[in-house]
mmCIF file of C-alpha atoms in Angstrom:
data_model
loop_
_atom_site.group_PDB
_atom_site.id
_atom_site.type_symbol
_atom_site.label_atom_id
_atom_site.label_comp_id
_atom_site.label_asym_id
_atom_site.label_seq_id
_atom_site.Cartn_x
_atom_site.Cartn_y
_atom_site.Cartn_z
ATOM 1 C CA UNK U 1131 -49.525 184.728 160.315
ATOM 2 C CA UNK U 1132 -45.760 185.814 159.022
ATOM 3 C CA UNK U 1133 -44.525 184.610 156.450
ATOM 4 C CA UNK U 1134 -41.958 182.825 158.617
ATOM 5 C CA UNK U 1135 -44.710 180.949 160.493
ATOM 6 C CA UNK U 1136 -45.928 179.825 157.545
ATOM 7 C CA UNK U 1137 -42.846 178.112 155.966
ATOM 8 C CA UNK U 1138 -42.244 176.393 159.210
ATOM 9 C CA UNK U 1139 -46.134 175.492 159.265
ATOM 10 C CA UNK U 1140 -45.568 173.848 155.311
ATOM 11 C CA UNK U 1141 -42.213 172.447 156.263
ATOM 12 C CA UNK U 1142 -43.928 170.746 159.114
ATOM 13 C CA UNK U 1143 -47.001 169.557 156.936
ATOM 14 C CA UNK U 1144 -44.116 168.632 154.284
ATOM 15 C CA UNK U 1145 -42.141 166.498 156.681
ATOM 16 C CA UNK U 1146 -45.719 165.042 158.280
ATOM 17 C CA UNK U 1147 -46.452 163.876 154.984
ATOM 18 C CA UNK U 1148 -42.873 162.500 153.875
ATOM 19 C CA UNK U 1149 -42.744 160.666 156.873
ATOM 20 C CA UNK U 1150 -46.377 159.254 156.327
ATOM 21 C CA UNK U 1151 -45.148 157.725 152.966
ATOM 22 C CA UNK U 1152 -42.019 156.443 153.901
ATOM 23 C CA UNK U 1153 -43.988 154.598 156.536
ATOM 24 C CA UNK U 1154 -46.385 153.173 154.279
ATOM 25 C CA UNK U 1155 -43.809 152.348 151.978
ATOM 26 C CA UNK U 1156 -42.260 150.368 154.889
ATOM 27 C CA UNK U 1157 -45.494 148.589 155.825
ATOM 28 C CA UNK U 1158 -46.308 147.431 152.656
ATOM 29 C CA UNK U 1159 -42.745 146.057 151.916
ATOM 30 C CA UNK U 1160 -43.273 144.077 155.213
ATOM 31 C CA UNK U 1161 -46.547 142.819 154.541
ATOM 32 C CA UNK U 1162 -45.566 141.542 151.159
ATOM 33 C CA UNK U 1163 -42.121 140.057 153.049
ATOM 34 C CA UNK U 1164 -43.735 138.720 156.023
ATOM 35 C CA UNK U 1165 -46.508 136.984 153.030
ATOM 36 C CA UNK U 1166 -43.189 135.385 150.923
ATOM 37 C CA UNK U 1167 -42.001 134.008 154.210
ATOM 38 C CA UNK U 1168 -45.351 132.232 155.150
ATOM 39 C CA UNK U 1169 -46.227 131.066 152.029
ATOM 40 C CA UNK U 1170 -42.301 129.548 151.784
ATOM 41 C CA UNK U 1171 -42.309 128.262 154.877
ATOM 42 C CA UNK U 1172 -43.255 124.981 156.456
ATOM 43 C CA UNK U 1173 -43.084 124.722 160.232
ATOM 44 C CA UNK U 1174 -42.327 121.941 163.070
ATOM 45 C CA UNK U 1175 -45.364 122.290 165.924
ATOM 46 C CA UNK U 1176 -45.485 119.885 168.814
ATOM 47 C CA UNK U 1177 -47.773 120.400 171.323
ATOM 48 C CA UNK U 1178 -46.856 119.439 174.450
ATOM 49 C CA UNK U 1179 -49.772 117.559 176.934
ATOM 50 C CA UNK U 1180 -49.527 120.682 179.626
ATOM 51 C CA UNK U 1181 -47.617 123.713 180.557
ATOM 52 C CA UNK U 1182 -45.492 121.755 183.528
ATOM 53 C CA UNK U 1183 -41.881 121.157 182.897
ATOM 54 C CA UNK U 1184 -42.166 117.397 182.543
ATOM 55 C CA UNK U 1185 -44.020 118.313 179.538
ATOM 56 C CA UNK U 1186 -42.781 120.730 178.054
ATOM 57 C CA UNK U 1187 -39.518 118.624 178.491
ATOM 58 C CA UNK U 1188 -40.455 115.694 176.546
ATOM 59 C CA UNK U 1189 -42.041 118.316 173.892
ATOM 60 C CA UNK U 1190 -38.214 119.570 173.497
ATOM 61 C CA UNK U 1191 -37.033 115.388 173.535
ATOM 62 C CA UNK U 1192 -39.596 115.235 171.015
ATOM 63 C CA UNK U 1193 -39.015 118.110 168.541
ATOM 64 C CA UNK U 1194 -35.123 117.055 169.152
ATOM 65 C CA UNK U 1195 -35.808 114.085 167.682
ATOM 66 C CA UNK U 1196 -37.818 114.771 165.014
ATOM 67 C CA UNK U 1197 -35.329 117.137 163.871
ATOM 68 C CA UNK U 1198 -32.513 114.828 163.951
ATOM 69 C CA UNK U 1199 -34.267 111.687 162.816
ATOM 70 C CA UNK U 1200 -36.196 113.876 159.258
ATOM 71 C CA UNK U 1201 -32.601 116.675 158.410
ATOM 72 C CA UNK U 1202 -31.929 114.624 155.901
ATOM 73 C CA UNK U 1203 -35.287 113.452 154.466
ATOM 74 C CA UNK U 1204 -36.346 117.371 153.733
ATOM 75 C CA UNK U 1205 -32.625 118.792 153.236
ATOM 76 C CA UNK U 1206 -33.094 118.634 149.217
ATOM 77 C CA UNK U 1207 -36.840 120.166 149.060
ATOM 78 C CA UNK U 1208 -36.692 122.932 147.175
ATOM 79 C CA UNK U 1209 -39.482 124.403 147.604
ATOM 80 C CA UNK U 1210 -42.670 124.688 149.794
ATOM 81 C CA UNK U 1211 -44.741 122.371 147.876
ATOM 82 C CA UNK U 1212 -41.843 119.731 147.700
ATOM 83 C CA UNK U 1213 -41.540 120.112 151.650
ATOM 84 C CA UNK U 1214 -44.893 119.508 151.898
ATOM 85 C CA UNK U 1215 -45.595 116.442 149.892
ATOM 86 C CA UNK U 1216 -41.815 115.255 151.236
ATOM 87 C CA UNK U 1217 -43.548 115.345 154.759
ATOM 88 C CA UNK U 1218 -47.041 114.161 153.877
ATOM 89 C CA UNK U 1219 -44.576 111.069 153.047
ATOM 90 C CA UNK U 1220 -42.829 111.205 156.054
ATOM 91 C CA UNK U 1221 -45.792 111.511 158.691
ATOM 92 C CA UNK U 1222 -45.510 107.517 159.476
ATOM 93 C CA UNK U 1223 -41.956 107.899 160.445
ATOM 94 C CA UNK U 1224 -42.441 111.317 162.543
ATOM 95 C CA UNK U 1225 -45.246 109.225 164.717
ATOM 96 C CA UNK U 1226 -42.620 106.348 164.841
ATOM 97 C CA UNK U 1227 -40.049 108.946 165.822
ATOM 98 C CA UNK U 1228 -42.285 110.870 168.236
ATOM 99 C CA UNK U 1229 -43.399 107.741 170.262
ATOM 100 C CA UNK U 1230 -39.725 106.516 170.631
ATOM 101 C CA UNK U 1231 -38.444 109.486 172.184
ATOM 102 C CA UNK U 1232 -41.460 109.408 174.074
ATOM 103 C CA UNK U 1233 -40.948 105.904 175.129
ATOM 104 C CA UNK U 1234 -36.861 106.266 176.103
ATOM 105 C CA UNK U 1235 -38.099 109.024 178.646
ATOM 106 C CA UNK U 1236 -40.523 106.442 179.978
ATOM 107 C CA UNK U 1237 -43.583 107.937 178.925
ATOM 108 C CA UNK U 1238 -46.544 106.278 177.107
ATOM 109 C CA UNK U 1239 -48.317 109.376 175.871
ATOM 110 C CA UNK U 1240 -50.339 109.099 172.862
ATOM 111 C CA UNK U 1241 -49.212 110.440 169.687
ATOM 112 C CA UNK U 1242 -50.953 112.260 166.655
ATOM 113 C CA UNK U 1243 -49.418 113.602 163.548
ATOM 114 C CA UNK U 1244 -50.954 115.463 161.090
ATOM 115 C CA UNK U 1245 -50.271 118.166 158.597
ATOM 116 C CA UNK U 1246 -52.332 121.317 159.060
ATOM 117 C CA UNK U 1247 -52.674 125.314 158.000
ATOM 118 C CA UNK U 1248 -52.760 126.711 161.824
ATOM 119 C CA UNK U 1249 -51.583 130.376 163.018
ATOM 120 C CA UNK U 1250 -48.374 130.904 164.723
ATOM 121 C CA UNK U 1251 -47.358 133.955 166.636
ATOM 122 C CA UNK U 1252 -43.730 135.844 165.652
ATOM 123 C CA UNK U 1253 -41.167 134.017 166.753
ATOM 124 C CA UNK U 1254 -37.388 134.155 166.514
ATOM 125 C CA UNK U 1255 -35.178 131.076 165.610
ATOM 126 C CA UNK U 1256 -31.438 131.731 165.632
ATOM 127 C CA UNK U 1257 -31.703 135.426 164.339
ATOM 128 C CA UNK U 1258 -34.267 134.175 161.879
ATOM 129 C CA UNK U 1259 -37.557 136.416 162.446
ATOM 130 C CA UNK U 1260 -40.787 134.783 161.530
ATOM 131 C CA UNK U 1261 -43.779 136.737 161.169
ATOM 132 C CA UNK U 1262 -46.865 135.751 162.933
ATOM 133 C CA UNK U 1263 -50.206 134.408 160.315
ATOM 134 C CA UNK U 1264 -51.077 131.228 158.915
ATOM 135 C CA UNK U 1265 -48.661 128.255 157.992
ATOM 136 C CA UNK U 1266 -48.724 125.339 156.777
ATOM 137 C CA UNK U 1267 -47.329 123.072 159.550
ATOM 138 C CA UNK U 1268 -46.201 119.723 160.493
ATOM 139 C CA UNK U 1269 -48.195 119.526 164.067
ATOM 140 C CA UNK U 1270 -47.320 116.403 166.743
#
């Protein structure tokens, strides 16, 4: 082996190994991100009855509503915990919520609410990335 072979041989080995580092560096950063995120993050679930369109319209009339109708009830939590016993509170008025919008579209599906620790998939909201794992959840 030449002596130029070699020094391309350790550059490569050098740059295999910076590169390995950096990446690691990079997946642990994300792991310990993508952990803040769940463990500050409450989420909205409502499970629709099927897959057709009917449903998964009155899901949307649903979450719409739920949104709307709670803003201001959770818009001074400040923190996970807070958001958490704020909608423990508020779990009467989501059902009352939920079977209204229900109702207006002229449906008299049954409604359950219930606060749970269920995994969600990534998904993106606005820009916002959330990372899929275990959250604590509002589910209708």
């Amino acid at each position: 082996m030449t002596s130029h072979t070699r020094r391309v041989l350790e550059l490569g080995v050098g740059l295999g190994l910076a590169l390995t580092l950096v990446l690691t560096a990079l997946a642990d950063w994300h792991q310990r991100t993508a952990a803040r995120v769940r463990a500050d993050t409450v989420r909205l679930h409502i499970l629709a009855n099927s897959d057709s369109e009917e449903d998964q319209a009155l899901k949307l009339r649903v979450r719409d509503a739920i949104l709307r109708e709670t803003a201001e009830d959770f818009a001074e939590s400040g923190s996970q915990t807070e958001t958490m016993a704020r909608a423990e509170e508020l779990l009467p008025k989501m059902k009352a919520v939920a079977e209204e919008a229900l109702a207006r579209a002229g449906s008299a599906d049954a409604v359950r609410v219930a606060l749970v620790n269920m995994y969600f998939e990534t998904r993106e909201y606005d820009g916002t990335i959330l990372p899929a794992g275990y959250y604590d959840a509002v589910r209708i």
